[in-house]
């Protein structure tokens, strides 16, 4: 946030987004959502986190 020249840590951004989305999609699967849809949502969350991390 303060040091714009610092190296981006894409791995931690992807892991954080995957864990956050994984928790929500695990609940969605337990409520009857299709597992492939849940994996798609998790993948989208990871991709969005990487794009936001790259441009922030």
mmCIF file of N, CA, C and O in Angstrom, residues 6-56:
data_model
loop_
_atom_site.group_PDB
_atom_site.id
_atom_site.type_symbol
_atom_site.label_atom_id
_atom_site.label_comp_id
_atom_site.label_asym_id
_atom_site.label_seq_id
_atom_site.Cartn_x
_atom_site.Cartn_y
_atom_site.Cartn_z
ATOM 1 N N UNK A 6 7.571 -2.390 -4.170
ATOM 2 C CA UNK A 6 7.805 -3.708 -3.596
ATOM 3 C C UNK A 6 7.362 -4.792 -4.572
ATOM 4 O O UNK A 6 6.485 -4.593 -5.399
ATOM 5 N N UNK A 7 8.010 -5.958 -4.457
ATOM 6 C CA UNK A 7 7.650 -7.077 -5.324
ATOM 7 C C UNK A 7 6.297 -7.623 -4.926
ATOM 8 O O UNK A 7 5.969 -7.732 -3.761
ATOM 9 N N UNK A 8 5.498 -7.977 -5.916
ATOM 10 C CA UNK A 8 4.178 -8.549 -5.666
ATOM 11 C C UNK A 8 4.331 -10.025 -5.311
ATOM 12 O O UNK A 8 5.164 -10.723 -5.876
ATOM 13 N N UNK A 9 3.557 -10.479 -4.391
ATOM 14 C CA UNK A 9 3.562 -11.883 -4.006
ATOM 15 C C UNK A 9 2.296 -12.530 -4.539
ATOM 16 O O UNK A 9 1.266 -12.564 -3.873
ATOM 17 N N UNK A 10 2.370 -13.025 -5.772
ATOM 18 C CA UNK A 10 1.196 -13.575 -6.441
ATOM 19 C C UNK A 10 0.760 -14.880 -5.810
ATOM 20 O O UNK A 10 -0.428 -15.194 -5.800
ATOM 21 N N UNK A 11 1.717 -15.633 -5.261
ATOM 22 C CA UNK A 11 1.358 -16.914 -4.653
ATOM 23 C C UNK A 11 0.472 -16.692 -3.433
ATOM 24 O O UNK A 11 -0.549 -17.357 -3.273
ATOM 25 N N UNK A 12 0.839 -15.761 -2.582
ATOM 26 C CA UNK A 12 0.022 -15.522 -1.386
ATOM 27 C C UNK A 12 -1.342 -14.938 -1.760
ATOM 28 O O UNK A 12 -2.342 -15.228 -1.108
ATOM 29 N N UNK A 13 -1.402 -14.132 -2.817
ATOM 30 C CA UNK A 13 -2.695 -13.603 -3.273
ATOM 31 C C UNK A 13 -3.585 -14.730 -3.777
ATOM 32 O O UNK A 13 -4.780 -14.776 -3.472
ATOM 33 N N UNK A 14 -3.013 -15.661 -4.522
ATOM 34 C CA UNK A 14 -3.790 -16.785 -5.042
ATOM 35 C C UNK A 14 -4.242 -17.713 -3.926
ATOM 36 O O UNK A 14 -5.390 -18.173 -3.914
ATOM 37 N N UNK A 15 -3.361 -17.974 -2.977
ATOM 38 C CA UNK A 15 -3.719 -18.866 -1.871
ATOM 39 C C UNK A 15 -4.800 -18.232 -1.008
ATOM 40 O O UNK A 15 -5.766 -18.889 -0.616
ATOM 41 N N UNK A 16 -4.665 -16.947 -0.717
ATOM 42 C CA UNK A 16 -5.659 -16.258 0.101
ATOM 43 C C UNK A 16 -7.024 -16.252 -0.581
ATOM 44 O O UNK A 16 -8.051 -16.531 0.044
ATOM 45 N N UNK A 17 -7.039 -15.947 -1.876
ATOM 46 C CA UNK A 17 -8.307 -15.944 -2.612
ATOM 47 C C UNK A 17 -8.892 -17.347 -2.697
ATOM 48 O O UNK A 17 -10.105 -17.535 -2.559
ATOM 49 N N UNK A 18 -8.045 -18.340 -2.910
ATOM 50 C CA UNK A 18 -8.520 -19.715 -2.993
ATOM 51 C C UNK A 18 -9.110 -20.207 -1.682
ATOM 52 O O UNK A 18 -10.144 -20.878 -1.667
ATOM 53 N N UNK A 19 -8.469 -19.852 -0.579
ATOM 54 C CA UNK A 19 -8.993 -20.259 0.726
ATOM 55 C C UNK A 19 -10.318 -19.567 1.024
ATOM 56 O O UNK A 19 -11.265 -20.194 1.509
ATOM 57 N N UNK A 20 -10.378 -18.270 0.743
ATOM 58 C CA UNK A 20 -11.615 -17.534 0.995
ATOM 59 C C UNK A 20 -12.764 -18.043 0.153
ATOM 60 O O UNK A 20 -13.868 -18.273 0.652
ATOM 61 N N UNK A 21 -12.515 -18.230 -1.128
ATOM 62 C CA UNK A 21 -13.565 -18.732 -2.009
ATOM 63 C C UNK A 21 -13.873 -20.196 -1.713
ATOM 64 O O UNK A 21 -15.019 -20.630 -1.843
ATOM 65 N N UNK A 22 -12.861 -20.936 -1.299
ATOM 66 C CA UNK A 22 -13.069 -22.346 -0.974
ATOM 67 C C UNK A 22 -14.010 -22.544 0.197
ATOM 68 O O UNK A 22 -14.811 -23.484 0.213
ATOM 69 N N UNK A 23 -13.918 -21.675 1.177
ATOM 70 C CA UNK A 23 -14.811 -21.772 2.334
ATOM 71 C C UNK A 23 -16.254 -21.541 1.901
ATOM 72 O O UNK A 23 -17.161 -22.287 2.276
ATOM 73 N N UNK A 24 -16.455 -20.514 1.096
ATOM 74 C CA UNK A 24 -17.812 -20.198 0.640
ATOM 75 C C UNK A 24 -18.348 -21.296 -0.273
ATOM 76 O O UNK A 24 -19.506 -21.704 -0.147
ATOM 77 N N UNK A 25 -17.529 -21.788 -1.181
ATOM 78 C CA UNK A 25 -18.015 -22.811 -2.107
ATOM 79 C C UNK A 25 -18.218 -24.155 -1.410
ATOM 80 O O UNK A 25 -19.051 -24.944 -1.843
ATOM 81 N N UNK A 26 -17.463 -24.433 -0.353
ATOM 82 C CA UNK A 26 -17.709 -25.648 0.417
ATOM 83 C C UNK A 26 -19.105 -25.614 1.025
ATOM 84 O O UNK A 26 -19.836 -26.612 1.011
ATOM 85 N N UNK A 27 -19.474 -24.458 1.543
ATOM 86 C CA UNK A 27 -20.835 -24.306 2.069
ATOM 87 C C UNK A 27 -21.863 -24.465 0.948
ATOM 88 O O UNK A 27 -22.896 -25.102 1.137
ATOM 89 N N UNK A 28 -21.576 -23.890 -0.218
ATOM 90 C CA UNK A 28 -22.511 -23.984 -1.342
ATOM 91 C C UNK A 28 -22.681 -25.435 -1.791
ATOM 92 O O UNK A 28 -23.793 -25.865 -2.111
ATOM 93 N N UNK A 29 -21.598 -26.200 -1.804
ATOM 94 C CA UNK A 29 -21.693 -27.616 -2.185
ATOM 95 C C UNK A 29 -22.535 -28.370 -1.166
ATOM 96 O O UNK A 29 -23.341 -29.224 -1.517
ATOM 97 N N UNK A 30 -22.359 -28.039 0.121
ATOM 98 C CA UNK A 30 -23.145 -28.721 1.147
ATOM 99 C C UNK A 30 -24.637 -28.406 1.023
ATOM 100 O O UNK A 30 -25.467 -29.161 1.499
ATOM 101 N N UNK A 31 -24.957 -27.297 0.363
ATOM 102 C CA UNK A 31 -26.353 -26.920 0.151
ATOM 103 C C UNK A 31 -26.902 -27.430 -1.187
ATOM 104 O O UNK A 31 -28.042 -27.149 -1.524
ATOM 105 N N UNK A 32 -26.069 -28.141 -1.964
ATOM 106 C CA UNK A 32 -26.558 -28.774 -3.180
ATOM 107 C C UNK A 32 -26.025 -28.205 -4.486
ATOM 108 O O UNK A 32 -26.466 -28.616 -5.549
ATOM 109 N N UNK A 33 -25.101 -27.268 -4.449
ATOM 110 C CA UNK A 33 -24.544 -26.714 -5.690
ATOM 111 C C UNK A 33 -23.641 -27.756 -6.353
ATOM 112 O O UNK A 33 -22.995 -28.560 -5.681
ATOM 113 N N UNK A 34 -23.571 -27.720 -7.657
ATOM 114 C CA UNK A 34 -22.740 -28.648 -8.410
ATOM 115 C C UNK A 34 -21.259 -28.346 -8.130
ATOM 116 O O UNK A 34 -20.840 -27.182 -8.151
ATOM 117 N N UNK A 35 -20.432 -29.371 -7.891
ATOM 118 C CA UNK A 35 -19.021 -29.141 -7.559
ATOM 119 C C UNK A 35 -18.224 -28.415 -8.644
ATOM 120 O O UNK A 35 -17.335 -27.619 -8.340
ATOM 121 N N UNK A 36 -18.531 -28.660 -9.923
ATOM 122 C CA UNK A 36 -17.797 -27.959 -10.982
ATOM 123 C C UNK A 36 -18.104 -26.462 -10.990
ATOM 124 O O UNK A 36 -17.233 -25.645 -11.286
ATOM 125 N N UNK A 37 -19.335 -26.111 -10.669
ATOM 126 C CA UNK A 37 -19.686 -24.699 -10.562
ATOM 127 C C UNK A 37 -18.909 -24.059 -9.411
ATOM 128 O O UNK A 37 -18.409 -22.948 -9.529
ATOM 129 N N UNK A 38 -18.798 -24.772 -8.306
ATOM 130 C CA UNK A 38 -18.057 -24.261 -7.162
ATOM 131 C C UNK A 38 -16.578 -24.084 -7.501
ATOM 132 O O UNK A 38 -15.953 -23.084 -7.122
ATOM 133 N N UNK A 39 -15.999 -25.027 -8.230
ATOM 134 C CA UNK A 39 -14.596 -24.885 -8.650
ATOM 135 C C UNK A 39 -14.426 -23.719 -9.614
ATOM 136 O O UNK A 39 -13.401 -23.029 -9.595
ATOM 137 N N UNK A 40 -15.406 -23.486 -10.468
ATOM 138 C CA UNK A 40 -15.353 -22.332 -11.375
ATOM 139 C C UNK A 40 -15.378 -21.021 -10.620
ATOM 140 O O UNK A 40 -14.655 -20.078 -10.954
ATOM 141 N N UNK A 41 -16.202 -20.960 -9.589
ATOM 142 C CA UNK A 41 -16.264 -19.748 -8.764
ATOM 143 C C UNK A 41 -14.933 -19.522 -8.063
ATOM 144 O O UNK A 41 -14.419 -18.398 -8.008
ATOM 145 N N UNK A 42 -14.343 -20.589 -7.523
ATOM 146 C CA UNK A 42 -13.043 -20.484 -6.862
ATOM 147 C C UNK A 42 -11.970 -20.040 -7.851
ATOM 148 O O UNK A 42 -11.142 -19.179 -7.539
ATOM 149 N N UNK A 43 -11.977 -20.605 -9.041
ATOM 150 C CA UNK A 43 -11.005 -20.201 -10.065
ATOM 151 C C UNK A 43 -11.164 -18.753 -10.464
ATOM 152 O O UNK A 43 -10.168 -18.042 -10.655
ATOM 153 N N UNK A 44 -12.400 -18.302 -10.588
ATOM 154 C CA UNK A 44 -12.646 -16.900 -10.925
ATOM 155 C C UNK A 44 -12.145 -15.987 -9.814
ATOM 156 O O UNK A 44 -11.564 -14.934 -10.083
ATOM 157 N N UNK A 45 -12.347 -16.380 -8.567
ATOM 158 C CA UNK A 45 -11.880 -15.573 -7.440
ATOM 159 C C UNK A 45 -10.357 -15.470 -7.437
ATOM 160 O O UNK A 45 -9.802 -14.396 -7.168
ATOM 161 N N UNK A 46 -9.684 -16.562 -7.751
ATOM 162 C CA UNK A 46 -8.219 -16.536 -7.810
ATOM 163 C C UNK A 46 -7.750 -15.644 -8.952
ATOM 164 O O UNK A 46 -6.836 -14.831 -8.781
ATOM 165 N N UNK A 47 -8.365 -15.770 -10.117
ATOM 166 C CA UNK A 47 -7.979 -14.934 -11.259
ATOM 167 C C UNK A 47 -8.219 -13.456 -10.968
ATOM 168 O O UNK A 47 -7.373 -12.605 -11.283
ATOM 169 N N UNK A 48 -9.356 -13.140 -10.353
ATOM 170 C CA UNK A 48 -9.650 -11.750 -10.013
ATOM 171 C C UNK A 48 -8.643 -11.211 -9.002
ATOM 172 O O UNK A 48 -8.188 -10.067 -9.108
ATOM 173 N N UNK A 49 -8.273 -12.026 -8.024
ATOM 174 C CA UNK A 49 -7.296 -11.578 -7.029
ATOM 175 C C UNK A 49 -5.940 -11.319 -7.666
ATOM 176 O O UNK A 49 -5.255 -10.342 -7.309
ATOM 177 N N UNK A 50 -5.542 -12.152 -8.613
ATOM 178 C CA UNK A 50 -4.257 -11.935 -9.282
ATOM 179 C C UNK A 50 -4.271 -10.669 -10.142
ATOM 180 O O UNK A 50 -3.292 -9.927 -10.177
ATOM 181 N N UNK A 51 -5.377 -10.410 -10.822
ATOM 182 C CA UNK A 51 -5.476 -9.185 -11.629
ATOM 183 C C UNK A 51 -5.471 -7.958 -10.745
ATOM 184 O O UNK A 51 -4.762 -6.996 -11.022
ATOM 185 N N UNK A 52 -6.232 -8.007 -9.662
ATOM 186 C CA UNK A 52 -6.260 -6.859 -8.755
ATOM 187 C C UNK A 52 -4.902 -6.650 -8.109
ATOM 188 O O UNK A 52 -4.432 -5.515 -7.982
ATOM 189 N N UNK A 53 -4.224 -7.743 -7.724
ATOM 190 C CA UNK A 53 -2.887 -7.624 -7.131
ATOM 191 C C UNK A 53 -1.888 -7.052 -8.131
ATOM 192 O O UNK A 53 -1.005 -6.286 -7.763
ATOM 193 N N UNK A 54 -2.050 -7.426 -9.379
ATOM 194 C CA UNK A 54 -1.113 -6.948 -10.405
ATOM 195 C C UNK A 54 -1.255 -5.443 -10.663
ATOM 196 O O UNK A 54 -0.258 -4.741 -10.855
ATOM 197 N N UNK A 55 -2.471 -4.946 -10.671
ATOM 198 C CA UNK A 55 -2.699 -3.541 -11.002
ATOM 199 C C UNK A 55 -2.820 -2.624 -9.804
ATOM 200 O O UNK A 55 -3.046 -1.426 -9.957
ATOM 201 N N UNK A 56 -2.697 -3.158 -8.597
ATOM 202 C CA UNK A 56 -2.780 -2.284 -7.413
ATOM 203 C C UNK A 56 -1.420 -1.864 -6.927
ATOM 204 O O UNK A 56 -0.417 -2.359 -7.253
#
